[in-house]
Coordinates of N, CA and C in Angstrom, one line a residue:
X1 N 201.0 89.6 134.7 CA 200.5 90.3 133.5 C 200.8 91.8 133.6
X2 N 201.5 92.2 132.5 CA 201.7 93.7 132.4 C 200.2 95.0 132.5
X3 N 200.4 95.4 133.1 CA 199.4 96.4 133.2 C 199.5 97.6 132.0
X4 N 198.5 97.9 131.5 CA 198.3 98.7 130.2 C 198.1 100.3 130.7
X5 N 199.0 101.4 131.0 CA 199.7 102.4 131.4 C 198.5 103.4 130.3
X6 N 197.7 104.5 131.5 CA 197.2 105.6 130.3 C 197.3 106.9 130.8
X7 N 197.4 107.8 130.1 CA 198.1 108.9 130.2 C 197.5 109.9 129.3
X8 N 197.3 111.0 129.7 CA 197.0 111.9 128.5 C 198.2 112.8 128.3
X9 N 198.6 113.3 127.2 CA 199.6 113.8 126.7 C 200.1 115.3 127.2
X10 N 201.2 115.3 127.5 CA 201.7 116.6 128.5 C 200.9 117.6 128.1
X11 N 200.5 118.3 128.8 CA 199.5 119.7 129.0 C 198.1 119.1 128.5
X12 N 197.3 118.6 129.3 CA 196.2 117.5 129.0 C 195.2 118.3 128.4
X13 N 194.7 117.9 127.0 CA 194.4 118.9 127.0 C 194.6 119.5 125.9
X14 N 195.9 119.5 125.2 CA 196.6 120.5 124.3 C 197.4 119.3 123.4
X15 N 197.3 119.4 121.8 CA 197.9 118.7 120.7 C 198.8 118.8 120.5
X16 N 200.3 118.4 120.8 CA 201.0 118.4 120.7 C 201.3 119.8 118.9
X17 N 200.7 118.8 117.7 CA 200.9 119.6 117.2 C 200.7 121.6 116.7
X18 N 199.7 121.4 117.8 CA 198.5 122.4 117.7 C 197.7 123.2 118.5
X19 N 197.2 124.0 119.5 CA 196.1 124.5 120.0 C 194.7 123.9 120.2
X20 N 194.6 123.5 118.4 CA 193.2 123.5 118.3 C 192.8 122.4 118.2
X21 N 193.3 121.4 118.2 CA 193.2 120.0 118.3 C 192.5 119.3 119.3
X22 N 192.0 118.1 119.4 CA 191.1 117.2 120.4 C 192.0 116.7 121.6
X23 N 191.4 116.7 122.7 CA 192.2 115.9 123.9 C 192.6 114.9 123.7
X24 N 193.9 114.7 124.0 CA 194.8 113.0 122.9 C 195.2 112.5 124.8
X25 N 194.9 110.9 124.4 CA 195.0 109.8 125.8 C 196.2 108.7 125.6
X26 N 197.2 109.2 125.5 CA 198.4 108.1 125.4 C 198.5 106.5 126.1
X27 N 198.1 105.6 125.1 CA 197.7 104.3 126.3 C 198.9 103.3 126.0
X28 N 199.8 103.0 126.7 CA 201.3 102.1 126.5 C 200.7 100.9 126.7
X29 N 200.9 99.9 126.0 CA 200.5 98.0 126.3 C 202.0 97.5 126.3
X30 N 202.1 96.7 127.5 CA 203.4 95.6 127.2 C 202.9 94.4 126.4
X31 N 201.5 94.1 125.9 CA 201.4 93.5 125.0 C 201.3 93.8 123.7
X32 N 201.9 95.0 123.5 CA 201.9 95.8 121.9 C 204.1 95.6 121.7
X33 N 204.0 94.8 120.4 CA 205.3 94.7 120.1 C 205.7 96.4 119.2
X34 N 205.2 96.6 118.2 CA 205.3 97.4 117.1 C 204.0 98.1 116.7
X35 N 202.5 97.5 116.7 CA 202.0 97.9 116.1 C 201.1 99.4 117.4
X36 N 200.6 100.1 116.6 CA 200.2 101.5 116.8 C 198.9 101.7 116.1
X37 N 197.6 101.5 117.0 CA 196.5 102.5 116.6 C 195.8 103.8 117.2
X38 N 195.1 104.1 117.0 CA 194.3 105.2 116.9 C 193.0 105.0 117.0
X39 N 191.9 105.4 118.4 CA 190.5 105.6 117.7 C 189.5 106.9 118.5
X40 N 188.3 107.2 118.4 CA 187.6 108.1 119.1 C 187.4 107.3 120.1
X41 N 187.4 108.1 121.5 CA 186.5 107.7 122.7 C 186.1 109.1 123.2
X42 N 184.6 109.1 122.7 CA 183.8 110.3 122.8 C 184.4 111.5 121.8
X43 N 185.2 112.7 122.5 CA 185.8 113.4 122.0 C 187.1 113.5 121.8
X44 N 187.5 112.7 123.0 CA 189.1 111.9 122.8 C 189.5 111.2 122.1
X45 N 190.7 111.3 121.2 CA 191.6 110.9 120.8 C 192.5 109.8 121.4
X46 N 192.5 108.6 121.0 CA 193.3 107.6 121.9 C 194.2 106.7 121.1
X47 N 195.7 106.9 121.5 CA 196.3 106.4 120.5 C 197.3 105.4 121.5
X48 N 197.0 104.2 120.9 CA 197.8 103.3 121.9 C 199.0 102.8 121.2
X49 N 200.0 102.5 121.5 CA 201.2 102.1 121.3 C 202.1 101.1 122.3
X50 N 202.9 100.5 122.3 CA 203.9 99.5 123.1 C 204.7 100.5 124.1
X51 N 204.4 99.4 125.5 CA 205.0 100.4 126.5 C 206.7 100.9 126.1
X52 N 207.1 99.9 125.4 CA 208.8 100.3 125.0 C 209.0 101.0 123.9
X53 N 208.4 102.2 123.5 CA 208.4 103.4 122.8 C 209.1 104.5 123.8
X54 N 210.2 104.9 123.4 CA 210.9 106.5 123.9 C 209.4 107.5 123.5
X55 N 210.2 108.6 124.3 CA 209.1 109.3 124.4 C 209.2 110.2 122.9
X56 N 210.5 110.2 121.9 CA 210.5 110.6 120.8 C 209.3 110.0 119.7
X57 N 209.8 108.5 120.1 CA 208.5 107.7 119.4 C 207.4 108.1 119.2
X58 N 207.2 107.9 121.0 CA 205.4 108.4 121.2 C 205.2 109.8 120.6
X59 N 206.0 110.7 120.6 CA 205.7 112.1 120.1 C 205.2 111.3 118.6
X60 N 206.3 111.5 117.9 CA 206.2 111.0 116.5 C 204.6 110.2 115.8
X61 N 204.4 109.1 116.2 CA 203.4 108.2 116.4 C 202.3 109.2 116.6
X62 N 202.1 109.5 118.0 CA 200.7 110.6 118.5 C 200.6 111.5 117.4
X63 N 201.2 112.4 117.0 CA 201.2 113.2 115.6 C 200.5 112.5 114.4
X64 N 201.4 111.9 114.3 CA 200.8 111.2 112.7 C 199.4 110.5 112.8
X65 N 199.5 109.8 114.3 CA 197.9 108.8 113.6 C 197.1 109.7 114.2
X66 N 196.9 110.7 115.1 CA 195.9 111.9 115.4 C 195.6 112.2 113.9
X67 N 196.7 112.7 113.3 CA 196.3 113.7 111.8 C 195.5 113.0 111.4
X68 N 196.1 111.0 110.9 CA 195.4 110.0 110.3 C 194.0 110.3 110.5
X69 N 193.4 110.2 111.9 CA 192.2 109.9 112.5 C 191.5 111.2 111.9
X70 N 191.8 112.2 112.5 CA 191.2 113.8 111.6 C 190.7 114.1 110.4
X71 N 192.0 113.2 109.6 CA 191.5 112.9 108.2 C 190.4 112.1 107.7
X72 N 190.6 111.1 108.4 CA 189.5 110.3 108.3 C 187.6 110.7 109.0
X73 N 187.9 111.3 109.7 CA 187.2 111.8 110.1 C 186.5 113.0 109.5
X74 N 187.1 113.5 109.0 CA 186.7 114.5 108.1 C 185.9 113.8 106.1
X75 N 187.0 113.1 106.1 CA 186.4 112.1 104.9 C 185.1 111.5 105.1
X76 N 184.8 111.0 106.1 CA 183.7 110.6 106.3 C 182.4 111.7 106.5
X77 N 182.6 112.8 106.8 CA 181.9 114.2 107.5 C 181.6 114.0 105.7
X78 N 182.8 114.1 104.7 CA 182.5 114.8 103.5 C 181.5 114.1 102.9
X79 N 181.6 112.5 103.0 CA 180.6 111.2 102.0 C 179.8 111.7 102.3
X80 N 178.9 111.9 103.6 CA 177.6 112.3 103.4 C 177.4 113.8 103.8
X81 N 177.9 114.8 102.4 CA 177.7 116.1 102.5 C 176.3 116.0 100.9
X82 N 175.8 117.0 101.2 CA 174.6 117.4 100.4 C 175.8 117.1 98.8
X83 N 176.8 118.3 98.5 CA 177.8 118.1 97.4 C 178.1 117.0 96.9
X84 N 178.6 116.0 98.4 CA 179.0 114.3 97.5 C 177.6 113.8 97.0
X85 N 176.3 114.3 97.6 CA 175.2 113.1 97.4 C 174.9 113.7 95.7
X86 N 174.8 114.6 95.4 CA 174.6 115.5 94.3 C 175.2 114.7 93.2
X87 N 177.3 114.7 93.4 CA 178.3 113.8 92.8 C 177.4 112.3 92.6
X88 N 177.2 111.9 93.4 CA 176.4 110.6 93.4 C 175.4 110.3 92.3
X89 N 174.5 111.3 92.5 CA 173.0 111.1 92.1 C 173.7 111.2 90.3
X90 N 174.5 112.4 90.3 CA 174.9 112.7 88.5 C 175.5 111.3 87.9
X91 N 176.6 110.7 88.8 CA 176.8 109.5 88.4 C 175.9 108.0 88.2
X92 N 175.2 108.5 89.1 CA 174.1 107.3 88.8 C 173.0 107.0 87.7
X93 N 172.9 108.6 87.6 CA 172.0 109.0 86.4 C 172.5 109.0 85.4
X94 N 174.1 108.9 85.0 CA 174.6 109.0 83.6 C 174.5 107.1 83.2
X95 N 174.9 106.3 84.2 CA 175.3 105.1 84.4 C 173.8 104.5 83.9
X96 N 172.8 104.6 84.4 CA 171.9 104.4 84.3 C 170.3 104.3 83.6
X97 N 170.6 105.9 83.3 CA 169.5 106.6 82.7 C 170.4 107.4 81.0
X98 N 171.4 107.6 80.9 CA 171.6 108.3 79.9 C 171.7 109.9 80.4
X99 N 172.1 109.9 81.8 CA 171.9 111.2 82.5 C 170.6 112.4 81.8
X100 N 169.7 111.4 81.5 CA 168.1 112.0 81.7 C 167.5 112.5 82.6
X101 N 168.4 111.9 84.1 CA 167.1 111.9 85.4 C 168.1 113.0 86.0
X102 N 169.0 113.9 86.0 CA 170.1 114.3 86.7 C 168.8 115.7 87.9
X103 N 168.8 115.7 88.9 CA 167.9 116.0 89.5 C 168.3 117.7 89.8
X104 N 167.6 118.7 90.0 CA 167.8 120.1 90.3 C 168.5 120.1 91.5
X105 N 168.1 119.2 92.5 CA 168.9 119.1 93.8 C 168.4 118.1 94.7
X106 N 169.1 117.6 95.0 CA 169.3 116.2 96.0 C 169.9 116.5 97.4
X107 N 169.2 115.7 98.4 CA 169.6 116.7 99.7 C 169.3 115.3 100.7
X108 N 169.9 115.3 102.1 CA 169.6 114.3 102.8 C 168.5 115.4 103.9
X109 N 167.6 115.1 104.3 CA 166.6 115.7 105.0 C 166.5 114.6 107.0
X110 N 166.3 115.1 107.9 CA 166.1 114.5 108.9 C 164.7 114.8 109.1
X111 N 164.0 115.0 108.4 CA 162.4 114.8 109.2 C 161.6 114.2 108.1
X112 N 162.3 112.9 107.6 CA 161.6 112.0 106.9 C 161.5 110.9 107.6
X113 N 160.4 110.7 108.5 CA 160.4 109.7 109.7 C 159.5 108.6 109.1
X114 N 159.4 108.3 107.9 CA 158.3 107.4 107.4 C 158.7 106.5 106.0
X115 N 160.0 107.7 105.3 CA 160.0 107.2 104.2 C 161.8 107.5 103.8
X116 N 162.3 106.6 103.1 CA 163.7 106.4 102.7 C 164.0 107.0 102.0
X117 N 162.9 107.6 100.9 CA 163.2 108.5 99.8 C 162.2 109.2 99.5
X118 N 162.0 110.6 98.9 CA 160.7 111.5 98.2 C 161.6 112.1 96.7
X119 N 160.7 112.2 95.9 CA 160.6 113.0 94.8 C 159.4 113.7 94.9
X120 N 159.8 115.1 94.3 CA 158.5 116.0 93.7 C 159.4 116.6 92.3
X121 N 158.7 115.8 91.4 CA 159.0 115.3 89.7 C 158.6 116.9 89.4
X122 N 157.5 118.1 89.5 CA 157.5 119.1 89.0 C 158.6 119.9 89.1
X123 N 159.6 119.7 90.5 CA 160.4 120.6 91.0 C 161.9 120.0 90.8
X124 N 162.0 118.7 90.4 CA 163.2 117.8 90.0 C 163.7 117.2 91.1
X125 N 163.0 118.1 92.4 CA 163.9 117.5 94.1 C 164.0 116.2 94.4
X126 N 164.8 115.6 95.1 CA 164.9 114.8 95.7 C 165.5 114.8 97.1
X127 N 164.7 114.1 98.4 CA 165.2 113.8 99.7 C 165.9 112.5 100.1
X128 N 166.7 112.4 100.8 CA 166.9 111.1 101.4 C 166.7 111.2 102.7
X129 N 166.5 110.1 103.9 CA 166.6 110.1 105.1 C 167.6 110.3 105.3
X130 N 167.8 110.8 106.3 CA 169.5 110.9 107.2 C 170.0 109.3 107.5
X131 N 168.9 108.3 107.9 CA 168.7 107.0 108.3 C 169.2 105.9 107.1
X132 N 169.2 106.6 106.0 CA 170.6 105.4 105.4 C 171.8 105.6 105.8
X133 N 172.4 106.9 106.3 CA 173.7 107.3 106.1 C 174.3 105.9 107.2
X134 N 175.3 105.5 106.7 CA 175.9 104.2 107.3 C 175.1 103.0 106.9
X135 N 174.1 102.9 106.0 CA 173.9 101.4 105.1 C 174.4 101.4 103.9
X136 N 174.9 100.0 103.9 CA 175.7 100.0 102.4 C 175.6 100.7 101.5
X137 N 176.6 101.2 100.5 CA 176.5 101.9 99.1 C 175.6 101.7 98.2
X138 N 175.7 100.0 98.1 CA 174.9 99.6 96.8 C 173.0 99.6 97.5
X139 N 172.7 99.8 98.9 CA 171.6 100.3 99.2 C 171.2 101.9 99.0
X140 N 172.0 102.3 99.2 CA 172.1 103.7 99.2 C 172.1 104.3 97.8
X141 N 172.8 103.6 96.8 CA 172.3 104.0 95.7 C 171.2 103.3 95.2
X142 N 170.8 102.6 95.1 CA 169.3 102.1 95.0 C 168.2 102.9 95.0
X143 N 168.2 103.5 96.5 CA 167.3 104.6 96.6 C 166.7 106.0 95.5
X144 N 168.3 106.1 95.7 CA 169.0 107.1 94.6 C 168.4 106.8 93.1
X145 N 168.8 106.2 92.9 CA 168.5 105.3 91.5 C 166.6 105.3 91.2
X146 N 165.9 104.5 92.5 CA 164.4 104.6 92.6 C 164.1 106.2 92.3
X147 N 164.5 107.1 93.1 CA 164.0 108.0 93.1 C 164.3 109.3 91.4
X148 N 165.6 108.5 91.5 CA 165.8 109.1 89.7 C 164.9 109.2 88.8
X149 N 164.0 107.3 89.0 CA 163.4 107.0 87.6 C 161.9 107.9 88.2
X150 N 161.7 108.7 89.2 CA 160.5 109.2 89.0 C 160.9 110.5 88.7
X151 N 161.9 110.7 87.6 CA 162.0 112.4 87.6 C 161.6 111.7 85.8
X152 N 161.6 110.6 85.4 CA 161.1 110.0 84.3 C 159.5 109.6 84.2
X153 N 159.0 108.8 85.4 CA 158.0 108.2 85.1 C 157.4 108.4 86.5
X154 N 156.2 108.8 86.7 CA 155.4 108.7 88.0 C 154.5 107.5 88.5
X155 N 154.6 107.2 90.0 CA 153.8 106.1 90.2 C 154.8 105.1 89.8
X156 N 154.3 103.5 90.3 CA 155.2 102.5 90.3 C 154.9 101.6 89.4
X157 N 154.3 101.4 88.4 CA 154.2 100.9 87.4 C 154.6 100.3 86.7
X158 N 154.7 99.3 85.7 CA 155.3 98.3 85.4 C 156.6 99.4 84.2
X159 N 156.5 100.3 83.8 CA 157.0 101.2 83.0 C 158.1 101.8 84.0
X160 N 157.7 102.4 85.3 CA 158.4 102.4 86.2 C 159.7 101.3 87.0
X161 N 159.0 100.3 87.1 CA 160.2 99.0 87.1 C 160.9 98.6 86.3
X162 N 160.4 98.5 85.0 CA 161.6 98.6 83.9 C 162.7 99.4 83.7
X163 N 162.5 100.5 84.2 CA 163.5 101.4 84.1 C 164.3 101.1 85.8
X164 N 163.6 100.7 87.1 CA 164.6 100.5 88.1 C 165.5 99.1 88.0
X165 N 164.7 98.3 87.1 CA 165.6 97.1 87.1 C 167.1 96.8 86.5
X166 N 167.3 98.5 85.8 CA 168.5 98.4 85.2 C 169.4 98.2 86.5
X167 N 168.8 98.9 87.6 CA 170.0 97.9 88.9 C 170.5 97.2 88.6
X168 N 171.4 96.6 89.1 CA 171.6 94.9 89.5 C 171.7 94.6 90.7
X169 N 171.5 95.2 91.7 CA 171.7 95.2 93.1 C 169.6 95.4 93.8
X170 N 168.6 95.4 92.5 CA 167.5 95.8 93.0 C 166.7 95.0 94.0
X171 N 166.7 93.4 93.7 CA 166.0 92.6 94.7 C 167.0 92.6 95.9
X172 N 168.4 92.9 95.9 CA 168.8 92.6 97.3 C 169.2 93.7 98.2
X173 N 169.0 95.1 97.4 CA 168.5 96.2 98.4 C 167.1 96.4 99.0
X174 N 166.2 95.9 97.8 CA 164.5 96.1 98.4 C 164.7 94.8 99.5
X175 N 165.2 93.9 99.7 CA 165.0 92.8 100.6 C 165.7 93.3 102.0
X176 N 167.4 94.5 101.5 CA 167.9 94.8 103.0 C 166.8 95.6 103.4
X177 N 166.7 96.8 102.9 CA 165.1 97.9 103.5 C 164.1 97.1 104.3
X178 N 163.8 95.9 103.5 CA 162.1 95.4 104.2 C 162.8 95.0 105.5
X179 N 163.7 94.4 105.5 CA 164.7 93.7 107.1 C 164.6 94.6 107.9
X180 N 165.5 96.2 107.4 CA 165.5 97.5 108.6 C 163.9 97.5 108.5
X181 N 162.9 97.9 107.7 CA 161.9 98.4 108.1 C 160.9 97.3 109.1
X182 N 161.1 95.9 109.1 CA 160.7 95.2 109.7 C 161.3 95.5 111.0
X183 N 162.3 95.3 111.4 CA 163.0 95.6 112.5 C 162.7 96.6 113.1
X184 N 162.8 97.3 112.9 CA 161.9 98.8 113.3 C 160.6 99.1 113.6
X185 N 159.4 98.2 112.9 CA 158.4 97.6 113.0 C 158.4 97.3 114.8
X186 N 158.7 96.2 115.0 CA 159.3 95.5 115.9 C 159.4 96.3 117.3
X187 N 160.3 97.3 116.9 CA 160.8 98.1 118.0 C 159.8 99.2 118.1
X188 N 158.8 99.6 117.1 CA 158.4 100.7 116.8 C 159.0 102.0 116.4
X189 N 160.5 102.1 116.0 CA 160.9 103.0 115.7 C 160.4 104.0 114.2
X190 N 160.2 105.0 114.5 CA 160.5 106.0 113.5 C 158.6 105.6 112.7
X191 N 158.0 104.8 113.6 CA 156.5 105.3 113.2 C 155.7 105.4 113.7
X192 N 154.3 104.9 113.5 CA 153.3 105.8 114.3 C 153.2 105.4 115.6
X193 N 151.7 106.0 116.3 CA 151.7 105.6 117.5 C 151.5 104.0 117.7
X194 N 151.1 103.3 116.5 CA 150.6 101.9 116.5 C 152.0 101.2 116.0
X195 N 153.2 102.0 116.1 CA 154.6 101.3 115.5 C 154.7 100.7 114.5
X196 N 153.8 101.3 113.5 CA 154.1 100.6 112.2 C 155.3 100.6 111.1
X197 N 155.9 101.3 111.4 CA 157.4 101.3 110.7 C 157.5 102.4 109.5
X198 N 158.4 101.7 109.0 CA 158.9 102.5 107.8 C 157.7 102.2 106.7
X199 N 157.3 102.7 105.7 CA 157.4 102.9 104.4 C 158.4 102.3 103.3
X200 N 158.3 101.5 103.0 CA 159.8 101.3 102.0 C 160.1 102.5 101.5
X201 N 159.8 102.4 99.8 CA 160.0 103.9 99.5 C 158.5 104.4 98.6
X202 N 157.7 104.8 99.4 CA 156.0 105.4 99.1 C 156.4 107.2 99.0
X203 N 157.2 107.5 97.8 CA 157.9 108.5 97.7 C 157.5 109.7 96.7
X204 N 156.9 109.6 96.0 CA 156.6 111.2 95.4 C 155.2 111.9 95.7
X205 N 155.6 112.9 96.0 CA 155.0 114.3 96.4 C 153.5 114.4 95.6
X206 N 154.1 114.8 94.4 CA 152.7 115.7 93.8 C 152.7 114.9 92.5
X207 N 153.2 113.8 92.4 CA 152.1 112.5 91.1 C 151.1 112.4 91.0

């Protein structure tokens, strides 16, 4: 069995295309015919390809799917920027509400260790936990969505549900949430000293 050859790229250390670039780890497989990927290990860059690539190849290759990876990596940095959540929240409120609920500012917060979402309806704000970022969309706007209809209606109320059920995704985001917050329960994460968990979303301020 061929042994899988790794290497970091001449001047270890330095991007071929660049200075400023991440430490790139050249890994050759004799079981790779053609195909070529790319992924993070830690801060490295690791782009594996078939040991029977010239070394013009590997140049070639290493360039391109490094950039690929950067890009991607950067795209992802952008989804969850304060800006895109903002893009989000406008869209969801036109879709939804008649862009009634379009909020003064929407922000993802890390020291919401209790609850998924806050409004304070006098000031138009809205929080998210950092702790959705990487659960699905259609959860993630849900939140979004919950937290909209209280820049309309305070309190959870049957006036209040009417207006979240324009969802269509509402019973099977409240069902993923109870799952993480149950789980978490469990582990005790992210509550009290008696590990009670999350909060679904027990979310406005000054109602």
């Amino acid at each position: 069995m061929a042994r899988e050859g790794r290497r970091a790229v001449p001047g270890q250390g330095a991007l071929p295309l660049g200075g400023d670039g991440p430490r790139i780890e050249v890994r050759r497989s004799g079981r790779r015919r053609k195909t070529v990927s790319a992924f993070w290990e830690g801060s490295t860059a690791v782009v594996a390809i078939p040991a029977t690539f010239t070394r013009a190849q590997e140049a070639h290759w290493v360039e391109r799917m490094v950039e690929r990876l950067q890009q991607d990596t950067a795209r992802r940095r952008g989804a969850h920027s304060d800006e895109a959540l903002a893009e989000r929240a406008a869209g969801l409120s036109r879709r939804y509400f008649g862009g009634r609920t379009e909020p003064a500012s929407i922000r993802w917060v890390t020291n919401q260790r209790r609850r998924w979402g806050s409004c304070t309806p006098s000031q138009r704000t809205i929080r998210l936990s950092h702790e959705l970022q990487g659960m699905p969309e259609w959860v993630v706007d849900y939140v979004i969505v919950h937290e909209l209809a209280h820049l309309l209606v305070s309190g959870h109320g049957p006036q209040f549900w009417k207006l979240v059920e324009a969802y269509p995704r509402l019973a099977e985001a409240k069902a993923f949430l109870a799952g993480v917050a149950f789980a978490g329960s469990q582990r005790g994460d992210a509550g009290d000293a008696e590990g009670s968990g999350w909060d679904l979303i027990d979310d406005e301020e000054d109602a």
